[in-house]
Amino acid sequence: MHQQPISHAFRLKPGDDLKQSILKWVDEHQVAAGYIITCVGSLTDYNIRFANQAEGSKGSGHFEIVSMTGVLGTAGSHIHISISDSTGKTIGGHLMDGCKVYTTAEIVIGEDRSKIFARELDTTFGYKELKVKDVE
C-alpha cells in the first residue's frame, strides 16, 4: 500500500546543536525514511567536514544557513549544509556536531512512510551507504 509523503516543521532555538537536535527529533518521531526539505536560520559556531577530509573544520562568528539537504532515518542520517558569513563567502560540506544555532533554525522534513532508509556497508570506500527498502 502506497502512502502519501507527509511533512513536519519545527524550530530550533539559540544554543541548540543543529545536527544533534535533528537526529534527536528523527529518533523521537521514529522517522524511518525522511529528507530535509528546507532549513533557514543562523549559527554562531560551525563544524563542517569538507570533501575528502578526515576531520571537520570549525569556526565561530555569525553565519546564515543558506541551504541544508539530507537523508534522514532512525538507521542513520547523512546531512550537508552551506553557510555564509557577513561578506557572503559561502562554505559547505558534511554537517558535524558542534554547529550552534544563533537566532533560529526553521526546519521542514518530509517523510515517506512507505519506505525505510537503511545503511549498509559499501566496501568501495568503507562507508555505510543508503539502502532503500519498501515497508512490508
Tab-separated table of C-alpha atoms in Angstrom:
chain	number	residue	atom	x	y	z
A	1	MET	CA	0.000	0.000	0.000
A	2	HIS	CA	1.429	3.357	-1.039
A	3	GLN	CA	1.134	6.216	1.428
A	4	GLN	CA	1.483	9.864	0.501
A	5	PRO	CA	4.602	11.597	1.841
A	6	ILE	CA	3.944	13.963	4.726
A	7	SER	CA	5.846	16.956	6.058
A	8	HIS	CA	6.834	18.126	9.530
A	9	ALA	CA	8.055	21.562	10.590
A	10	PHE	CA	9.841	22.616	13.762
A	11	ARG	CA	12.127	25.326	15.088
A	12	LEU	CA	15.405	25.050	16.967
A	13	LYS	CA	16.349	27.791	19.405
A	14	PRO	CA	19.547	29.680	20.285
A	15	GLY	CA	22.326	27.411	21.535
A	16	ASP	CA	20.831	24.174	20.166
A	17	ASP	CA	23.238	21.855	18.369
A	18	LEU	CA	21.850	21.649	14.824
A	19	LYS	CA	22.847	18.068	13.980
A	20	GLN	CA	22.152	16.544	17.388
A	21	SER	CA	18.747	18.257	17.553
A	22	ILE	CA	17.727	16.964	14.128
A	23	LEU	CA	18.868	13.415	14.942
A	24	LYS	CA	17.028	13.547	18.276
A	25	TRP	CA	13.853	14.719	16.529
A	26	VAL	CA	14.147	11.887	13.966
A	27	ASP	CA	14.568	9.308	16.752
A	28	GLU	CA	11.745	10.712	18.896
A	29	HIS	CA	9.355	10.665	15.927
A	30	GLN	CA	10.606	7.287	14.630
A	31	VAL	CA	11.200	8.597	11.102
A	32	ALA	CA	12.444	5.633	9.068
A	33	ALA	CA	12.627	7.435	5.703
A	34	GLY	CA	12.932	11.201	5.875
A	35	TYR	CA	14.548	14.016	3.957
A	36	ILE	CA	15.254	17.664	4.611
A	37	ILE	CA	13.011	19.858	2.501
A	38	THR	CA	14.443	23.159	3.741
A	39	CYS	CA	16.194	24.887	6.605
A	40	VAL	CA	16.753	28.578	7.196
A	41	GLY	CA	18.433	30.105	10.194
A	42	SER	CA	21.763	31.159	11.610
A	43	LEU	CA	24.751	29.785	13.508
A	44	THR	CA	27.371	31.162	15.897
A	45	ASP	CA	29.651	28.132	15.596
A	46	TYR	CA	30.138	25.687	12.776
A	47	ASN	CA	31.817	22.327	12.330
A	48	ILE	CA	31.706	21.167	8.718
A	49	ARG	CA	33.678	18.344	7.129
A	50	PHE	CA	34.778	19.404	3.674
A	51	ALA	CA	35.078	16.976	0.741
A	52	ASN	CA	37.558	14.121	1.212
A	53	GLN	CA	38.749	15.361	4.615
A	54	ALA	CA	39.040	13.180	7.715
A	55	GLU	CA	38.105	15.885	10.241
A	56	GLY	CA	35.702	18.807	10.408
A	57	SER	CA	36.696	22.460	10.073
A	58	LYS	CA	35.468	24.764	12.845
A	59	GLY	CA	34.756	28.445	13.114
A	60	SER	CA	32.911	30.997	15.236
A	61	GLY	CA	31.104	34.218	14.326
A	62	HIS	CA	27.738	34.882	12.745
A	63	PHE	CA	26.648	32.746	9.789
A	64	GLU	CA	23.466	32.354	7.776
A	65	ILE	CA	22.292	28.861	6.869
A	66	VAL	CA	21.755	29.241	3.123
A	67	SER	CA	20.926	25.608	2.420
A	68	MET	CA	20.741	22.208	4.035
A	69	THR	CA	19.927	18.872	2.480
A	70	GLY	CA	19.917	15.366	3.766
A	71	VAL	CA	18.562	11.857	4.007
A	72	LEU	CA	17.251	11.027	7.480
A	73	GLY	CA	16.308	7.861	9.280
A	74	THR	CA	16.472	6.020	12.560
A	75	ALA	CA	19.024	3.676	10.929
A	76	GLY	CA	21.338	6.604	10.122
A	77	SER	CA	21.341	10.047	8.541
A	78	HIS	CA	23.513	11.958	6.072
A	79	ILE	CA	23.254	15.766	6.096
A	80	HIS	CA	25.063	18.505	4.155
A	81	ILE	CA	24.947	22.237	4.916
A	82	SER	CA	26.012	25.512	3.293
A	83	ILE	CA	26.571	28.651	5.364
A	84	SER	CA	27.618	32.202	4.517
A	85	ASP	CA	29.439	34.834	6.550
A	86	SER	CA	28.852	38.603	6.763
A	87	THR	CA	30.660	39.142	3.437
A	88	GLY	CA	28.655	36.463	1.613
A	89	LYS	CA	31.528	33.994	1.497
A	90	THR	CA	29.872	30.594	1.441
A	91	ILE	CA	31.238	27.228	2.522
A	92	GLY	CA	29.595	23.870	2.743
A	93	GLY	CA	30.023	20.200	3.383
A	94	HIS	CA	29.069	17.416	5.763
A	95	LEU	CA	27.190	18.633	8.880
A	96	MET	CA	29.048	17.681	12.068
A	97	ASP	CA	28.263	18.038	15.780
A	98	GLY	CA	29.052	21.496	17.127
A	99	CYS	CA	27.001	23.730	14.815
A	100	LYS	CA	25.277	26.011	17.328
A	101	VAL	CA	22.074	27.875	16.462
A	102	TYR	CA	22.347	31.672	16.778
A	103	THR	CA	18.790	33.055	16.462
A	104	THR	CA	16.772	30.226	14.927
A	105	ALA	CA	16.791	27.182	12.667
A	106	GLU	CA	13.458	26.621	10.957
A	107	ILE	CA	13.382	23.103	9.530
A	108	VAL	CA	10.910	21.274	7.302
A	109	ILE	CA	11.304	17.498	6.985
A	110	GLY	CA	9.488	15.232	4.548
A	111	GLU	CA	8.676	11.642	5.456
A	112	ASP	CA	7.826	8.691	3.204
A	113	ARG	CA	6.124	6.092	5.364
A	114	SER	CA	6.163	3.523	2.537
A	115	LYS	CA	9.988	3.283	2.705
A	116	ILE	CA	12.769	2.515	5.161
A	117	PHE	CA	16.174	4.125	4.688
A	118	ALA	CA	18.713	1.575	5.894
A	119	ARG	CA	22.501	1.906	5.997
A	120	GLU	CA	24.704	-0.906	4.693
A	121	LEU	CA	28.466	-1.118	4.401
A	122	ASP	CA	29.744	-0.366	0.902
A	123	THR	CA	33.237	-1.847	0.668
A	124	THR	CA	34.213	0.536	-2.163
A	125	PHE	CA	35.185	3.235	0.353
A	126	GLY	CA	34.216	1.606	3.659
A	127	TYR	CA	31.198	3.770	4.494
A	128	LYS	CA	27.663	2.764	5.426
A	129	GLU	CA	25.619	3.915	2.419
A	130	LEU	CA	21.915	4.274	1.754
A	131	LYS	CA	19.789	1.199	1.035
A	132	VAL	CA	16.115	1.947	0.296
A	133	LYS	CA	13.621	-0.718	1.340
A	134	ASP	CA	9.856	-0.927	0.966
A	135	VAL	CA	7.788	-1.232	4.139
A	136	GLU	CA	6.278	-4.697	4.240
